[in-house]
Amino acid sequence: MPDTASPEQQDKPLARLVEDQSLAVLAAIDDLRHDLPGSVHDARVALRKLRSTLVVFRPLLDGDAAKALEDELRWFAGELGGARDAQVVRSRVTSAIHGHPGGDDGGEELLAALDAADEPTWDRARDALADPRLDKLVAELGQVRLGSLAGESDPEKLVARTGDRLGQLVEKGRTAVRQGDDHRLHQLRKRVKRVRYAVTSLRDSAVEALPAGSGGGRVVHALEELQDLLGEYQDAVVTAGVLDRIGSQAPRLAGLAGDLAASQRELAASVRATLPAGVERVRRAARRLARRSPAVHLDR
């Protein structure tokens, strides 16, 4: 794809990054409105990437404008969240039914009950697509394309800001896996995503603040691994809770739902045991990055 950025944008890598991510969100919204396969997941990813940039690098942007835009992105992501969670849970339950000896007896009824319970989440997503608030957000994203959030252009400051977040992540990650309650682990997962997107962005050709050999790739890989573990843990816990509710509301499905919920909890426990090692891999990768990138300072 040819480089169509203006000279001004080329000199402002952060502004260009925000512009590129805004374009991705606009494309994702268009896909949602056309109900394309995978569009809910893709939209959530695009929204998270832009939100992560606005949050991590807010001090280097027009702070008030960045905060206002992030608030609207968070609203829309929240409206889609239930529908995406429903997709994930249904996929897990379907796989679990197929692997259960008694899955043929009550499996279809269990999925039907799951679909009925999920319908309000899909109504919420459809309502958001028709909400004038989304039209306003689309217009605001169009203004972002014109560089309205243009901020700090020094790549070293971008790296330093990301390094700060990476250090905080390691500290909070150790606390979360030690204390181990589901809420802390869920918050840790969101932090991991945010920092991973930030580090990945710094390695992007639009910014090039972390070139090859800097150690940024190792950090991204370690964060991806930890994110996958936390995601598997959370999805198993959420799925178990959904199955418990269905079993309590439909006694004839209680046996199958209970068995499947128990298997999800066993999986969650096994994944949880691997989380400390996952955080340690991130810590080691972060230390390596700090040794090779003078702008990164890790005090933890």
PDB file of C-alpha atoms in Angstrom:
ATOM      1  CA  MET A   1       0.000   0.000   0.000  1.00  0.00           C
ATOM      2  CA  PRO A   2       1.487   3.384  -0.924  1.00  0.00           C
ATOM      3  CA  ASP A   3       2.354   5.806   1.832  1.00  0.00           C
ATOM      4  CA  THR A   4      -0.225   8.599   1.599  1.00  0.00           C
ATOM      5  CA  ALA A   5       0.561  10.311   4.899  1.00  0.00           C
ATOM      6  CA  SER A   6       1.230  14.015   4.764  1.00  0.00           C
ATOM      7  CA  PRO A   7       4.743  15.288   5.573  1.00  0.00           C
ATOM      8  CA  GLU A   8       3.347  16.673   8.831  1.00  0.00           C
ATOM      9  CA  GLN A   9       1.983  13.276   9.816  1.00  0.00           C
ATOM     10  CA  GLN A  10       5.226  11.562   8.847  1.00  0.00           C
ATOM     11  CA  ASP A  11       6.993  13.836  11.318  1.00  0.00           C
ATOM     12  CA  LYS A  12       4.496  12.935  14.048  1.00  0.00           C
ATOM     13  CA  PRO A  13       4.525   9.154  14.450  1.00  0.00           C
ATOM     14  CA  LEU A  14       2.041   9.114  17.320  1.00  0.00           C
ATOM     15  CA  ALA A  15      -0.488  11.200  15.401  1.00  0.00           C
ATOM     16  CA  ARG A  16      -0.070   8.900  12.432  1.00  0.00           C
ATOM     17  CA  LEU A  17      -0.578   5.843  14.625  1.00  0.00           C
ATOM     18  CA  VAL A  18      -3.801   7.291  16.051  1.00  0.00           C
ATOM     19  CA  GLU A  19      -4.966   8.081  12.529  1.00  0.00           C
ATOM     20  CA  ASP A  20      -4.271   4.552  11.290  1.00  0.00           C
ATOM     21  CA  GLN A  21      -6.067   3.007  14.250  1.00  0.00           C
ATOM     22  CA  SER A  22      -9.022   5.360  13.801  1.00  0.00           C
ATOM     23  CA  LEU A  23      -9.333   4.213  10.197  1.00  0.00           C
ATOM     24  CA  ALA A  24      -9.359   0.609  11.421  1.00  0.00           C
ATOM     25  CA  VAL A  25     -12.216   1.386  13.820  1.00  0.00           C
ATOM     26  CA  LEU A  26     -14.214   3.076  11.062  1.00  0.00           C
ATOM     27  CA  ALA A  27     -13.724   0.036   8.826  1.00  0.00           C
ATOM     28  CA  ALA A  28     -14.792  -2.269  11.657  1.00  0.00           C
ATOM     29  CA  ILE A  29     -17.969  -0.262  12.280  1.00  0.00           C
ATOM     30  CA  ASP A  30     -18.806  -0.512   8.593  1.00  0.00           C
ATOM     31  CA  ASP A  31     -18.328  -4.297   8.740  1.00  0.00           C
ATOM     32  CA  LEU A  32     -20.625  -4.464  11.759  1.00  0.00           C
ATOM     33  CA  ARG A  33     -23.330  -2.555   9.943  1.00  0.00           C
ATOM     34  CA  HIS A  34     -23.073  -5.080   7.109  1.00  0.00           C
ATOM     35  CA  ASP A  35     -23.192  -7.955   9.637  1.00  0.00           C
ATOM     36  CA  LEU A  36     -20.056  -9.587   8.250  1.00  0.00           C
ATOM     37  CA  PRO A  37     -18.779 -12.816   9.861  1.00  0.00           C
ATOM     38  CA  GLY A  38     -16.363 -12.120  12.692  1.00  0.00           C
ATOM     39  CA  SER A  39     -17.192  -8.424  12.689  1.00  0.00           C
ATOM     40  CA  VAL A  40     -18.008  -8.251  16.414  1.00  0.00           C
ATOM     41  CA  HIS A  41     -14.632  -9.700  17.369  1.00  0.00           C
ATOM     42  CA  ASP A  42     -12.776  -7.564  14.823  1.00  0.00           C
ATOM     43  CA  ALA A  43     -14.507  -4.414  16.044  1.00  0.00           C
ATOM     44  CA  ARG A  44     -13.645  -5.157  19.655  1.00  0.00           C
ATOM     45  CA  VAL A  45      -9.988  -5.612  18.702  1.00  0.00           C
ATOM     46  CA  ALA A  46      -9.882  -2.378  16.689  1.00  0.00           C
ATOM     47  CA  LEU A  47     -11.543  -0.473  19.518  1.00  0.00           C
ATOM     48  CA  ARG A  48      -9.116  -1.870  22.089  1.00  0.00           C
ATOM     49  CA  LYS A  49      -6.085  -0.926  20.021  1.00  0.00           C
ATOM     50  CA  LEU A  50      -7.136   2.693  19.650  1.00  0.00           C
ATOM     51  CA  ARG A  51      -8.254   2.932  23.267  1.00  0.00           C
ATOM     52  CA  SER A  52      -4.927   1.513  24.410  1.00  0.00           C
ATOM     53  CA  THR A  53      -3.029   4.125  22.424  1.00  0.00           C
ATOM     54  CA  LEU A  54      -5.162   6.944  23.808  1.00  0.00           C
ATOM     55  CA  VAL A  55      -4.749   5.732  27.396  1.00  0.00           C
ATOM     56  CA  VAL A  56      -1.048   4.838  27.375  1.00  0.00           C
ATOM     57  CA  PHE A  57       0.074   7.905  25.435  1.00  0.00           C
ATOM     58  CA  ARG A  58      -2.487  10.411  26.734  1.00  0.00           C
ATOM     59  CA  PRO A  59       0.140  12.709  28.314  1.00  0.00           C
ATOM     60  CA  LEU A  60       1.723  13.034  24.878  1.00  0.00           C
ATOM     61  CA  LEU A  61      -1.563  13.838  23.116  1.00  0.00           C
ATOM     62  CA  ASP A  62      -4.205  16.522  23.459  1.00  0.00           C
ATOM     63  CA  GLY A  63      -5.265  15.055  26.799  1.00  0.00           C
ATOM     64  CA  ASP A  64      -8.842  16.348  27.003  1.00  0.00           C
ATOM     65  CA  ALA A  65      -9.682  15.352  23.443  1.00  0.00           C
ATOM     66  CA  ALA A  66      -8.052  11.947  23.886  1.00  0.00           C
ATOM     67  CA  LYS A  67     -10.016  11.315  27.090  1.00  0.00           C
ATOM     68  CA  ALA A  68     -13.305  12.329  25.475  1.00  0.00           C
ATOM     69  CA  LEU A  69     -12.719  10.054  22.492  1.00  0.00           C
ATOM     70  CA  GLU A  70     -11.631   7.147  24.692  1.00  0.00           C
ATOM     71  CA  ASP A  71     -14.829   7.512  26.727  1.00  0.00           C
ATOM     72  CA  GLU A  72     -16.931   7.108  23.583  1.00  0.00           C
ATOM     73  CA  LEU A  73     -14.867   4.176  22.351  1.00  0.00           C
ATOM     74  CA  ARG A  74     -15.299   2.516  25.746  1.00  0.00           C
ATOM     75  CA  TRP A  75     -19.060   3.048  25.567  1.00  0.00           C
ATOM     76  CA  PHE A  76     -19.329   1.370  22.175  1.00  0.00           C
ATOM     77  CA  ALA A  77     -17.010  -1.473  23.164  1.00  0.00           C
ATOM     78  CA  GLY A  78     -19.197  -2.059  26.203  1.00  0.00           C
ATOM     79  CA  GLU A  79     -22.318  -2.261  24.056  1.00  0.00           C
ATOM     80  CA  LEU A  80     -20.642  -4.982  21.973  1.00  0.00           C
ATOM     81  CA  GLY A  81     -19.084  -6.794  24.914  1.00  0.00           C
ATOM     82  CA  GLY A  82     -22.044  -8.957  25.839  1.00  0.00           C
ATOM     83  CA  ALA A  83     -22.488 -10.188  22.278  1.00  0.00           C
ATOM     84  CA  ARG A  84     -18.813 -11.111  21.998  1.00  0.00           C
ATOM     85  CA  ASP A  85     -18.894 -12.893  25.359  1.00  0.00           C
ATOM     86  CA  ALA A  86     -21.941 -14.819  24.164  1.00  0.00           C
ATOM     87  CA  GLN A  87     -20.049 -15.961  21.073  1.00  0.00           C
ATOM     88  CA  VAL A  88     -17.101 -17.151  23.142  1.00  0.00           C
ATOM     89  CA  VAL A  89     -19.251 -19.003  25.673  1.00  0.00           C
ATOM     90  CA  ARG A  90     -21.342 -20.676  22.988  1.00  0.00           C
ATOM     91  CA  SER A  91     -18.233 -21.885  21.198  1.00  0.00           C
ATOM     92  CA  ARG A  92     -16.818 -23.338  24.414  1.00  0.00           C
ATOM     93  CA  VAL A  93     -20.090 -24.995  25.400  1.00  0.00           C
ATOM     94  CA  THR A  94     -20.498 -26.493  21.929  1.00  0.00           C
ATOM     95  CA  SER A  95     -17.014 -28.011  22.091  1.00  0.00           C
ATOM     96  CA  ALA A  96     -17.608 -29.272  25.617  1.00  0.00           C
ATOM     97  CA  ILE A  97     -20.890 -30.916  24.622  1.00  0.00           C
ATOM     98  CA  HIS A  98     -19.211 -32.737  21.753  1.00  0.00           C
ATOM     99  CA  GLY A  99     -16.571 -34.048  24.145  1.00  0.00           C
ATOM    100  CA  HIS A 100     -19.028 -35.154  26.836  1.00  0.00           C
ATOM    101  CA  PRO A 101     -20.289 -38.772  26.856  1.00  0.00           C
ATOM    102  CA  GLY A 102     -23.843 -37.589  27.480  1.00  0.00           C
ATOM    103  CA  GLY A 103     -23.684 -34.621  25.137  1.00  0.00           C
ATOM    104  CA  ASP A 104     -26.195 -36.091  22.719  1.00  0.00           C
ATOM    105  CA  ASP A 105     -28.776 -36.186  25.488  1.00  0.00           C
ATOM    106  CA  GLY A 106     -29.738 -32.590  26.139  1.00  0.00           C
ATOM    107  CA  GLY A 107     -26.935 -30.888  24.235  1.00  0.00           C
ATOM    108  CA  GLU A 108     -29.145 -29.176  21.679  1.00  0.00           C
ATOM    109  CA  GLU A 109     -31.590 -28.108  24.365  1.00  0.00           C
ATOM    110  CA  LEU A 110     -28.739 -26.657  26.393  1.00  0.00           C
ATOM    111  CA  LEU A 111     -27.521 -24.640  23.410  1.00  0.00           C
ATOM    112  CA  ALA A 112     -31.069 -23.428  22.755  1.00  0.00           C
ATOM    113  CA  ALA A 113     -31.339 -22.258  26.360  1.00  0.00           C
ATOM    114  CA  LEU A 114     -28.003 -20.514  25.997  1.00  0.00           C
ATOM    115  CA  ASP A 115     -29.132 -18.729  22.826  1.00  0.00           C
ATOM    116  CA  ALA A 116     -32.349 -17.588  24.488  1.00  0.00           C
ATOM    117  CA  ALA A 117     -30.429 -16.183  27.449  1.00  0.00           C
ATOM    118  CA  ASP A 118     -28.047 -14.355  25.109  1.00  0.00           C
ATOM    119  CA  GLU A 119     -30.656 -12.633  22.953  1.00  0.00           C
ATOM    120  CA  PRO A 120     -30.736  -9.436  25.071  1.00  0.00           C
ATOM    121  CA  THR A 121     -26.993  -8.981  24.518  1.00  0.00           C
ATOM    122  CA  TRP A 122     -27.510  -9.084  20.762  1.00  0.00           C
ATOM    123  CA  ASP A 123     -30.408  -6.634  21.053  1.00  0.00           C
ATOM    124  CA  ARG A 124     -28.086  -4.285  22.915  1.00  0.00           C
ATOM    125  CA  ALA A 125     -25.452  -4.503  20.177  1.00  0.00           C
ATOM    126  CA  ARG A 126     -28.022  -3.871  17.446  1.00  0.00           C
ATOM    127  CA  ASP A 127     -29.421  -0.909  19.361  1.00  0.00           C
ATOM    128  CA  ALA A 128     -25.932   0.584  19.635  1.00  0.00           C
ATOM    129  CA  LEU A 129     -25.460   0.383  15.873  1.00  0.00           C
ATOM    130  CA  ALA A 130     -28.649   2.414  15.436  1.00  0.00           C
ATOM    131  CA  ASP A 131     -27.812   4.896  18.200  1.00  0.00           C
ATOM    132  CA  PRO A 132     -27.100   8.515  17.097  1.00  0.00           C
ATOM    133  CA  ARG A 133     -24.259   8.423  19.600  1.00  0.00           C
ATOM    134  CA  LEU A 134     -22.421   6.042  17.275  1.00  0.00           C
ATOM    135  CA  ASP A 135     -22.957   8.397  14.338  1.00  0.00           C
ATOM    136  CA  LYS A 136     -21.346  11.137  16.400  1.00  0.00           C
ATOM    137  CA  LEU A 137     -18.431   8.836  17.233  1.00  0.00           C
ATOM    138  CA  VAL A 138     -17.928   8.068  13.545  1.00  0.00           C
ATOM    139  CA  ALA A 139     -17.808  11.797  12.829  1.00  0.00           C
ATOM    140  CA  GLU A 140     -15.279  12.322  15.626  1.00  0.00           C
ATOM    141  CA  LEU A 141     -13.093   9.540  14.246  1.00  0.00           C
ATOM    142  CA  GLY A 142     -13.181  11.317  10.911  1.00  0.00           C
ATOM    143  CA  GLN A 143     -11.784  14.400  12.607  1.00  0.00           C
ATOM    144  CA  VAL A 144      -9.020  12.317  14.166  1.00  0.00           C
ATOM    145  CA  ARG A 145      -7.966  11.446  10.624  1.00  0.00           C
ATOM    146  CA  LEU A 146      -7.256  15.138  10.140  1.00  0.00           C
ATOM    147  CA  GLY A 147      -4.769  15.065  13.003  1.00  0.00           C
ATOM    148  CA  SER A 148      -6.862  16.715  15.702  1.00  0.00           C
ATOM    149  CA  LEU A 149      -5.109  14.702  18.404  1.00  0.00           C
ATOM    150  CA  ALA A 150      -1.598  15.328  17.076  1.00  0.00           C
ATOM    151  CA  GLY A 151       0.840  15.318  19.950  1.00  0.00           C
ATOM    152  CA  GLU A 152       4.405  14.564  20.941  1.00  0.00           C
ATOM    153  CA  SER A 153       6.623  13.467  18.058  1.00  0.00           C
ATOM    154  CA  ASP A 154       9.686  12.271  19.987  1.00  0.00           C
ATOM    155  CA  PRO A 155       9.877   8.444  19.699  1.00  0.00           C
ATOM    156  CA  GLU A 156      11.981   8.232  22.869  1.00  0.00           C
ATOM    157  CA  LYS A 157       9.134   9.689  24.900  1.00  0.00           C
ATOM    158  CA  LEU A 158       6.777   7.100  23.419  1.00  0.00           C
ATOM    159  CA  VAL A 159       9.174   4.336  24.416  1.00  0.00           C
ATOM    160  CA  ALA A 160       9.651   5.773  27.907  1.00  0.00           C
ATOM    161  CA  ARG A 161       5.905   6.001  28.460  1.00  0.00           C
ATOM    162  CA  THR A 162       5.443   2.401  27.339  1.00  0.00           C
ATOM    163  CA  GLY A 163       8.307   1.293  29.570  1.00  0.00           C
ATOM    164  CA  ASP A 164       6.576   2.870  32.561  1.00  0.00           C
ATOM    165  CA  ARG A 165       3.404   0.936  31.786  1.00  0.00           C
ATOM    166  CA  LEU A 166       5.374  -2.267  31.302  1.00  0.00           C
ATOM    167  CA  GLY A 167       7.022  -1.891  34.699  1.00  0.00           C
ATOM    168  CA  GLN A 168       3.657  -1.249  36.361  1.00  0.00           C
ATOM    169  CA  LEU A 169       2.246  -4.306  34.620  1.00  0.00           C
ATOM    170  CA  VAL A 170       4.927  -6.604  36.026  1.00  0.00           C
ATOM    171  CA  GLU A 171       4.365  -5.292  39.555  1.00  0.00           C
ATOM    172  CA  LYS A 172       0.579  -5.569  39.366  1.00  0.00           C
ATOM    173  CA  GLY A 173       0.838  -8.922  37.608  1.00  0.00           C
ATOM    174  CA  ARG A 174       2.764 -10.422  40.493  1.00  0.00           C
ATOM    175  CA  THR A 175       0.189  -9.112  42.957  1.00  0.00           C
ATOM    176  CA  ALA A 176      -2.749 -10.351  40.896  1.00  0.00           C
ATOM    177  CA  VAL A 177      -1.486 -13.903  40.455  1.00  0.00           C
ATOM    178  CA  ARG A 178      -0.461 -14.069  44.119  1.00  0.00           C
ATOM    179  CA  GLN A 179      -3.859 -12.943  45.406  1.00  0.00           C
ATOM    180  CA  GLY A 180      -5.626 -14.690  42.574  1.00  0.00           C
ATOM    181  CA  ASP A 181      -9.197 -13.376  42.758  1.00  0.00           C
ATOM    182  CA  ASP A 182     -11.060 -13.348  39.455  1.00  0.00           C
ATOM    183  CA  HIS A 183     -11.562  -9.577  39.377  1.00  0.00           C
ATOM    184  CA  ARG A 184      -7.838  -8.836  39.739  1.00  0.00           C
ATOM    185  CA  LEU A 185      -6.976 -11.370  37.052  1.00  0.00           C
ATOM    186  CA  HIS A 186      -9.567  -9.856  34.724  1.00  0.00           C
ATOM    187  CA  GLN A 187      -8.091  -6.400  35.281  1.00  0.00           C
ATOM    188  CA  LEU A 188      -4.622  -7.817  34.674  1.00  0.00           C
ATOM    189  CA  ARG A 189      -5.751  -9.246  31.358  1.00  0.00           C
ATOM    190  CA  LYS A 190      -6.920  -5.806  30.256  1.00  0.00           C
ATOM    191  CA  ARG A 191      -3.601  -4.283  31.305  1.00  0.00           C
ATOM    192  CA  VAL A 192      -1.692  -6.916  29.366  1.00  0.00           C
ATOM    193  CA  LYS A 193      -3.689  -6.198  26.221  1.00  0.00           C
ATOM    194  CA  ARG A 194      -3.147  -2.466  26.605  1.00  0.00           C
ATOM    195  CA  VAL A 195       0.609  -2.737  27.035  1.00  0.00           C
ATOM    196  CA  ARG A 196       0.947  -5.349  24.284  1.00  0.00           C
ATOM    197  CA  TYR A 197      -0.815  -3.074  21.821  1.00  0.00           C
ATOM    198  CA  ALA A 198       1.426  -0.189  22.878  1.00  0.00           C
ATOM    199  CA  VAL A 199       4.648  -2.163  22.402  1.00  0.00           C
ATOM    200  CA  THR A 200       3.399  -3.560  19.099  1.00  0.00           C
ATOM    201  CA  SER A 201       2.585  -0.039  17.944  1.00  0.00           C
ATOM    202  CA  LEU A 202       6.101   1.145  18.713  1.00  0.00           C
ATOM    203  CA  ARG A 203       7.437  -1.583  16.445  1.00  0.00           C
ATOM    204  CA  ASP A 204       5.037  -0.584  13.656  1.00  0.00           C
ATOM    205  CA  SER A 205       6.438   1.017  10.515  1.00  0.00           C
ATOM    206  CA  ALA A 206       4.411   4.153  11.248  1.00  0.00           C
ATOM    207  CA  VAL A 207       6.413   4.741  14.419  1.00  0.00           C
ATOM    208  CA  GLU A 208       9.586   2.615  14.332  1.00  0.00           C
ATOM    209  CA  ALA A 209      10.504   3.549  17.893  1.00  0.00           C
ATOM    210  CA  LEU A 210      11.546  -0.030  18.744  1.00  0.00           C
ATOM    211  CA  PRO A 211      13.562  -1.360  15.799  1.00  0.00           C
ATOM    212  CA  ALA A 212      14.580  -4.975  15.251  1.00  0.00           C
ATOM    213  CA  GLY A 213      17.043  -6.165  17.869  1.00  0.00           C
ATOM    214  CA  SER A 214      15.702  -3.888  20.599  1.00  0.00           C
ATOM    215  CA  GLY A 215      13.982  -6.698  22.454  1.00  0.00           C
ATOM    216  CA  GLY A 216      10.504  -5.406  21.665  1.00  0.00           C
ATOM    217  CA  GLY A 217       9.584  -8.607  19.847  1.00  0.00           C
ATOM    218  CA  ARG A 218      10.365 -10.714  22.906  1.00  0.00           C
ATOM    219  CA  VAL A 219       8.182  -8.480  25.045  1.00  0.00           C
ATOM    220  CA  VAL A 220       5.289  -8.783  22.604  1.00  0.00           C
ATOM    221  CA  HIS A 221       5.646 -12.572  22.535  1.00  0.00           C
ATOM    222  CA  ALA A 222       5.714 -12.833  26.334  1.00  0.00           C
ATOM    223  CA  LEU A 223       2.696 -10.545  26.633  1.00  0.00           C
ATOM    224  CA  GLU A 224       0.802 -12.564  24.024  1.00  0.00           C
ATOM    225  CA  GLU A 225       1.463 -15.755  25.972  1.00  0.00           C
ATOM    226  CA  LEU A 226       0.288 -14.209  29.238  1.00  0.00           C
ATOM    227  CA  GLN A 227      -2.766 -12.703  27.560  1.00  0.00           C
ATOM    228  CA  ASP A 228      -3.707 -16.100  26.122  1.00  0.00           C
ATOM    229  CA  LEU A 229      -3.405 -17.741  29.537  1.00  0.00           C
ATOM    230  CA  LEU A 230      -5.482 -15.057  31.232  1.00  0.00           C
ATOM    231  CA  GLY A 231      -8.046 -15.238  28.438  1.00  0.00           C
ATOM    232  CA  GLU A 232      -8.372 -19.003  28.739  1.00  0.00           C
ATOM    233  CA  TYR A 233      -8.760 -18.669  32.485  1.00  0.00           C
ATOM    234  CA  GLN A 234     -11.405 -15.957  32.296  1.00  0.00           C
ATOM    235  CA  ASP A 235     -13.360 -17.662  29.525  1.00  0.00           C
ATOM    236  CA  ALA A 236     -13.461 -20.909  31.508  1.00  0.00           C
ATOM    237  CA  VAL A 237     -14.638 -19.130  34.664  1.00  0.00           C
ATOM    238  CA  VAL A 238     -17.327 -17.174  32.791  1.00  0.00           C
ATOM    239  CA  THR A 239     -18.523 -20.269  30.932  1.00  0.00           C
ATOM    240  CA  ALA A 240     -18.808 -22.208  34.185  1.00  0.00           C
ATOM    241  CA  GLY A 241     -20.916 -19.431  35.679  1.00  0.00           C
ATOM    242  CA  VAL A 242     -23.243 -19.344  32.668  1.00  0.00           C
ATOM    243  CA  LEU A 243     -23.704 -23.112  32.822  1.00  0.00           C
ATOM    244  CA  ASP A 244     -24.497 -22.895  36.532  1.00  0.00           C
ATOM    245  CA  ARG A 245     -27.248 -20.370  35.837  1.00  0.00           C
ATOM    246  CA  ILE A 246     -28.763 -22.451  33.062  1.00  0.00           C
ATOM    247  CA  GLY A 247     -28.695 -25.551  35.255  1.00  0.00           C
ATOM    248  CA  SER A 248     -30.445 -23.728  38.093  1.00  0.00           C
ATOM    249  CA  GLN A 249     -33.120 -22.332  35.769  1.00  0.00           C
ATOM    250  CA  ALA A 250     -33.762 -25.586  33.866  1.00  0.00           C
ATOM    251  CA  PRO A 251     -33.572 -28.577  36.250  1.00  0.00           C
ATOM    252  CA  ARG A 252     -33.755 -31.083  33.381  1.00  0.00           C
ATOM    253  CA  LEU A 253     -30.454 -29.681  32.107  1.00  0.00           C
ATOM    254  CA  ALA A 254     -28.822 -29.478  35.540  1.00  0.00           C
ATOM    255  CA  GLY A 255     -26.871 -32.727  35.206  1.00  0.00           C
ATOM    256  CA  LEU A 256     -25.253 -31.955  31.871  1.00  0.00           C
ATOM    257  CA  ALA A 257     -24.730 -28.281  32.691  1.00  0.00           C
ATOM    258  CA  GLY A 258     -23.178 -29.208  36.037  1.00  0.00           C
ATOM    259  CA  ASP A 259     -20.740 -31.658  34.453  1.00  0.00           C
ATOM    260  CA  LEU A 260     -19.665 -29.137  31.847  1.00  0.00           C
ATOM    261  CA  ALA A 261     -19.295 -26.392  34.454  1.00  0.00           C
ATOM    262  CA  ALA A 262     -17.096 -28.655  36.572  1.00  0.00           C
ATOM    263  CA  SER A 263     -14.834 -29.385  33.599  1.00  0.00           C
ATOM    264  CA  GLN A 264     -14.487 -25.657  32.927  1.00  0.00           C
ATOM    265  CA  ARG A 265     -13.492 -25.043  36.535  1.00  0.00           C
ATOM    266  CA  GLU A 266     -10.895 -27.808  36.366  1.00  0.00           C
ATOM    267  CA  LEU A 267      -9.469 -26.185  33.256  1.00  0.00           C
ATOM    268  CA  ALA A 268      -9.431 -22.774  34.939  1.00  0.00           C
ATOM    269  CA  ALA A 269      -7.531 -24.199  37.911  1.00  0.00           C
ATOM    270  CA  SER A 270      -4.894 -25.796  35.689  1.00  0.00           C
ATOM    271  CA  VAL A 271      -4.389 -22.566  33.740  1.00  0.00           C
ATOM    272  CA  ARG A 272      -4.233 -20.491  36.893  1.00  0.00           C
ATOM    273  CA  ALA A 273      -1.289 -22.550  38.110  1.00  0.00           C
ATOM    274  CA  THR A 274       0.738 -21.414  35.079  1.00  0.00           C
ATOM    275  CA  LEU A 275       0.140 -17.680  35.549  1.00  0.00           C
ATOM    276  CA  PRO A 276       3.144 -16.912  37.808  1.00  0.00           C
ATOM    277  CA  ALA A 277       5.483 -18.332  35.172  1.00  0.00           C
ATOM    278  CA  GLY A 278       3.730 -16.231  32.536  1.00  0.00           C
ATOM    279  CA  VAL A 279       4.300 -13.036  34.516  1.00  0.00           C
ATOM    280  CA  GLU A 280       7.939 -13.997  35.059  1.00  0.00           C
ATOM    281  CA  ARG A 281       8.464 -14.389  31.306  1.00  0.00           C
ATOM    282  CA  VAL A 282       7.143 -10.863  30.818  1.00  0.00           C
ATOM    283  CA  ARG A 283       9.486  -9.577  33.536  1.00  0.00           C
ATOM    284  CA  ARG A 284      12.527 -11.163  31.906  1.00  0.00           C
ATOM    285  CA  ALA A 285      11.586  -9.831  28.476  1.00  0.00           C
ATOM    286  CA  ALA A 286      11.033  -6.360  29.941  1.00  0.00           C
ATOM    287  CA  ARG A 287      14.473  -6.420  31.559  1.00  0.00           C
ATOM    288  CA  ARG A 288      16.042  -7.376  28.255  1.00  0.00           C
ATOM    289  CA  LEU A 289      14.229  -4.491  26.555  1.00  0.00           C
ATOM    290  CA  ALA A 290      15.454  -2.067  29.224  1.00  0.00           C
ATOM    291  CA  ARG A 291      19.055  -3.150  28.689  1.00  0.00           C
ATOM    292  CA  ARG A 292      18.829  -2.521  24.953  1.00  0.00           C
ATOM    293  CA  SER A 293      16.621   0.583  24.902  1.00  0.00           C
ATOM    294  CA  PRO A 294      18.022   3.513  26.929  1.00  0.00           C
ATOM    295  CA  ALA A 295      14.625   5.237  27.007  1.00  0.00           C
ATOM    296  CA  VAL A 296      13.109   2.349  29.006  1.00  0.00           C
ATOM    297  CA  HIS A 297      13.623   2.579  32.765  1.00  0.00           C
ATOM    298  CA  LEU A 298      12.326  -0.284  34.901  1.00  0.00           C
ATOM    299  CA  ASP A 299      12.578   0.272  38.638  1.00  0.00           C
ATOM    300  CA  ARG A 300      10.809  -2.965  39.484  1.00  0.00           C
TER     301      ARG A 300
END
